[in-house]
């Protein structure tokens, strides 16, 4: 997938552990002029399966949103070590919503310096159900209205070294950047 002199490649998961439309939206974002990535889909019904070999040719793996954590993890648990090794060895992980949950460890890929949990169940949350809505977050210190549908918040270890990019109105972490081995993850 990545050849000398070509654009870096990004893999976007598409399959039963994502919601229809979400992988395509992530792919369009990553293929935009700003990022200029060679974007390919990976998953059980794609030409590129999600394996260590496939990941070894990529610069970034993106896990879009959709579905429930237990169901998605059952479908992806066999790839847990491939994803962990990919990021640990210098790859990038980009997790949106369900992808943020999957970066955690209960259950998940175990990439976060802490874990992920349901914002709607956190003390002081302004949203209390799983319906689609919009909420306000503080993104890099500025208010921003974003789409929300049962997204995670992140509980970080005291010595996590993560950079918090956004917080919910109750002060919990809504988006972050953190290291895992030689790699990096961006989750929201």
Short mmCIF file of C-alpha atoms in Angstrom, two decimals:
data_model
loop_
_atom_site.label_atom_id
_atom_site.label_comp_id
_atom_site.label_asym_id
_atom_site.label_seq_id
_atom_site.Cartn_x
_atom_site.Cartn_y
_atom_site.Cartn_z
CA UNK A 1 0.00 0.00 0.00
CA UNK A 2 2.76 2.50 0.80
CA UNK A 3 5.43 2.86 -1.85
CA UNK A 4 8.49 5.07 -1.84
CA UNK A 5 7.47 8.59 -2.88
CA UNK A 6 3.73 7.93 -2.57
CA UNK A 7 1.23 9.29 -0.10
CA UNK A 8 1.10 7.62 3.33
CA UNK A 9 -1.72 5.13 3.59
CA UNK A 10 -4.60 5.02 6.04
CA UNK A 11 -6.83 2.04 6.77
CA UNK A 12 -10.43 2.66 7.80
CA UNK A 13 -12.37 -0.20 9.35
CA UNK A 14 -15.62 -0.96 7.55
CA UNK A 15 -17.80 -3.84 8.61
CA UNK A 16 -20.06 -5.05 11.39
CA UNK A 17 -18.07 -3.11 14.03
CA UNK A 18 -19.00 0.20 12.41
CA UNK A 19 -22.20 1.96 11.43
CA UNK A 20 -23.08 2.40 7.72
CA UNK A 21 -21.89 5.81 6.57
CA UNK A 22 -19.36 6.31 9.36
CA UNK A 23 -16.40 4.61 7.60
CA UNK A 24 -17.11 6.54 4.41
CA UNK A 25 -17.22 9.85 6.32
CA UNK A 26 -13.89 9.07 8.03
CA UNK A 27 -12.36 8.03 4.69
CA UNK A 28 -13.50 11.29 3.05
CA UNK A 29 -11.97 13.31 5.87
CA UNK A 30 -8.64 11.47 5.67
CA UNK A 31 -8.50 11.67 1.87
CA UNK A 32 -9.06 15.46 1.92
CA UNK A 33 -6.33 17.81 0.76
CA UNK A 34 -5.47 18.67 4.37
CA UNK A 35 -4.33 15.10 5.15
CA UNK A 36 -3.62 13.79 1.63
CA UNK A 37 -3.66 10.13 2.67
CA UNK A 38 -4.15 7.13 0.41
CA UNK A 39 -7.25 5.72 2.12
CA UNK A 40 -8.33 2.10 1.93
CA UNK A 41 -11.02 0.16 3.75
CA UNK A 42 -10.21 -2.86 5.88
CA UNK A 43 -12.57 -5.37 7.41
CA UNK A 44 -14.10 -8.82 7.06
CA UNK A 45 -15.78 -8.11 3.69
CA UNK A 46 -13.06 -5.85 2.25
CA UNK A 47 -10.15 -6.68 -0.08
CA UNK A 48 -7.79 -5.83 2.80
CA UNK A 49 -8.40 -7.86 5.95
CA UNK A 50 -7.50 -6.30 9.30
CA UNK A 51 -4.28 -8.22 9.98
CA UNK A 52 -0.78 -7.43 11.21
CA UNK A 53 0.48 -7.76 7.64
CA UNK A 54 -2.08 -5.29 6.27
CA UNK A 55 -1.37 -2.84 9.11
CA UNK A 56 2.39 -3.07 8.52
CA UNK A 57 1.93 -1.14 5.25
CA UNK A 58 -0.16 1.65 6.79
CA UNK A 59 0.66 4.86 8.64
CA UNK A 60 -2.74 5.14 10.31
CA UNK A 61 -5.63 2.89 11.34
CA UNK A 62 -9.02 4.54 11.91
CA UNK A 63 -11.87 2.93 13.83
CA UNK A 64 -15.13 4.79 13.18
CA UNK A 65 -18.23 4.77 15.33
CA UNK A 66 -21.29 2.59 15.36
CA UNK A 67 -22.79 -0.30 17.21
CA UNK A 68 -22.24 -1.37 20.78
CA UNK A 69 -18.93 -1.99 22.49
CA UNK A 70 -19.55 -5.64 23.49
CA UNK A 71 -20.70 -6.57 19.98
CA UNK A 72 -17.88 -4.69 18.24
CA UNK A 73 -15.21 -6.12 20.52
CA UNK A 74 -16.47 -9.67 19.92
CA UNK A 75 -15.94 -9.03 16.20
CA UNK A 76 -12.53 -7.38 16.64
CA UNK A 77 -10.93 -9.17 19.60
CA UNK A 78 -8.88 -11.46 17.34
CA UNK A 79 -7.24 -8.34 15.87
CA UNK A 80 -6.48 -6.80 19.30
CA UNK A 81 -2.79 -7.72 19.26
CA UNK A 82 -2.31 -6.71 15.63
CA UNK A 83 -3.71 -3.24 16.39
CA UNK A 84 -1.72 -2.94 19.65
CA UNK A 85 1.53 -4.00 17.97
CA UNK A 86 0.90 -1.65 15.04
CA UNK A 87 0.51 1.37 17.32
CA UNK A 88 3.26 0.29 19.72
CA UNK A 89 5.70 0.04 16.81
CA UNK A 90 4.98 3.59 15.58
CA UNK A 91 1.58 3.51 13.89
CA UNK A 92 -1.25 5.96 14.49
CA UNK A 93 -4.69 5.05 15.81
CA UNK A 94 -7.67 7.31 15.21
CA UNK A 95 -10.78 6.38 17.18
CA UNK A 96 -14.16 8.06 16.75
CA UNK A 97 -16.91 7.30 19.29
CA UNK A 98 -16.94 3.46 19.29
CA UNK A 99 -13.29 3.67 18.20
CA UNK A 100 -12.62 5.71 21.35
CA UNK A 101 -14.28 3.06 23.48
CA UNK A 102 -12.24 0.36 21.70
CA UNK A 103 -9.00 2.19 22.58
CA UNK A 104 -9.81 1.37 26.21
CA UNK A 105 -9.37 -1.96 27.90
CA UNK A 106 -12.73 -3.05 29.34
CA UNK A 107 -13.12 -4.43 26.70
CA UNK A 108 -10.91 -3.04 23.99
CA UNK A 109 -7.48 -2.86 22.42
CA UNK A 110 -5.83 -1.56 25.62
CA UNK A 111 -4.16 1.46 23.99
CA UNK A 112 -5.25 4.19 26.40
CA UNK A 113 -3.28 5.26 29.46
CA UNK A 114 -6.49 4.59 31.38
CA UNK A 115 -9.89 3.57 30.06
CA UNK A 116 -13.05 4.80 28.35
CA UNK A 117 -16.55 4.95 29.80
CA UNK A 118 -20.01 6.30 28.87
CA UNK A 119 -20.32 10.05 29.11
CA UNK A 120 -24.11 9.72 29.52
CA UNK A 121 -23.54 7.78 32.77
CA UNK A 122 -20.97 10.22 34.20
CA UNK A 123 -21.88 12.59 37.06
CA UNK A 124 -23.09 15.93 35.73
CA UNK A 125 -23.65 14.75 32.15
CA UNK A 126 -26.15 16.87 30.23
CA UNK A 127 -27.20 13.98 27.97
CA UNK A 128 -28.76 10.91 29.60
CA UNK A 129 -29.72 8.63 26.69
CA UNK A 130 -28.24 7.15 23.52
CA UNK A 131 -30.24 9.22 21.01
CA UNK A 132 -28.49 11.32 18.36
CA UNK A 133 -28.04 14.91 19.49
CA UNK A 134 -25.57 17.78 19.50
CA UNK A 135 -23.67 18.92 22.55
CA UNK A 136 -21.21 21.64 23.37
CA UNK A 137 -17.64 20.77 24.28
CA UNK A 138 -14.62 22.92 24.99
CA UNK A 139 -12.26 22.10 22.12
CA UNK A 140 -8.79 23.50 22.79
CA UNK A 141 -10.38 26.01 25.12
CA UNK A 142 -13.10 27.17 22.72
CA UNK A 143 -16.77 26.19 22.76
CA UNK A 144 -17.71 23.94 19.86
CA UNK A 145 -20.99 22.21 19.04
CA UNK A 146 -20.50 18.60 17.94
CA UNK A 147 -22.65 15.62 16.96
CA UNK A 148 -23.03 13.17 19.84
CA UNK A 149 -24.49 9.68 20.09
CA UNK A 150 -23.41 7.83 23.26
CA UNK A 151 -19.77 8.84 22.99
CA UNK A 152 -17.08 7.99 25.51
CA UNK A 153 -15.27 10.01 28.09
CA UNK A 154 -11.75 9.06 29.02
CA UNK A 155 -10.50 8.24 32.52
CA UNK A 156 -6.75 8.78 32.46
CA UNK A 157 -4.05 7.43 34.73
CA UNK A 158 -2.38 10.09 36.89
CA UNK A 159 0.89 9.85 34.94
CA UNK A 160 -0.74 9.38 31.53
CA UNK A 161 1.08 12.19 29.75
CA UNK A 162 -1.94 12.56 27.46
CA UNK A 163 -2.84 15.88 25.87
CA UNK A 164 -6.48 16.67 26.45
CA UNK A 165 -7.98 18.28 23.35
CA UNK A 166 -11.60 18.61 24.47
CA UNK A 167 -13.72 18.35 27.59
CA UNK A 168 -17.41 17.90 28.16
CA UNK A 169 -19.34 20.46 30.20
CA UNK A 170 -18.88 18.31 33.33
CA UNK A 171 -15.09 18.50 32.98
CA UNK A 172 -14.53 14.93 31.77
CA UNK A 173 -12.19 14.31 28.83
CA UNK A 174 -13.96 14.19 25.45
CA UNK A 175 -10.92 14.02 23.14
CA UNK A 176 -7.24 13.30 23.66
CA UNK A 177 -3.91 12.53 22.08
CA UNK A 178 -1.65 10.02 23.83
CA UNK A 179 1.37 7.86 23.14
CA UNK A 180 1.36 4.10 23.11
CA UNK A 181 4.88 2.76 22.68
CA UNK A 182 6.40 4.53 19.67
CA UNK A 183 2.96 5.31 18.25
CA UNK A 184 0.21 7.74 18.98
CA UNK A 185 -3.54 7.65 19.32
CA UNK A 186 -6.15 10.33 18.80
CA UNK A 187 -9.52 9.51 20.32
CA UNK A 188 -12.83 11.28 20.71
#
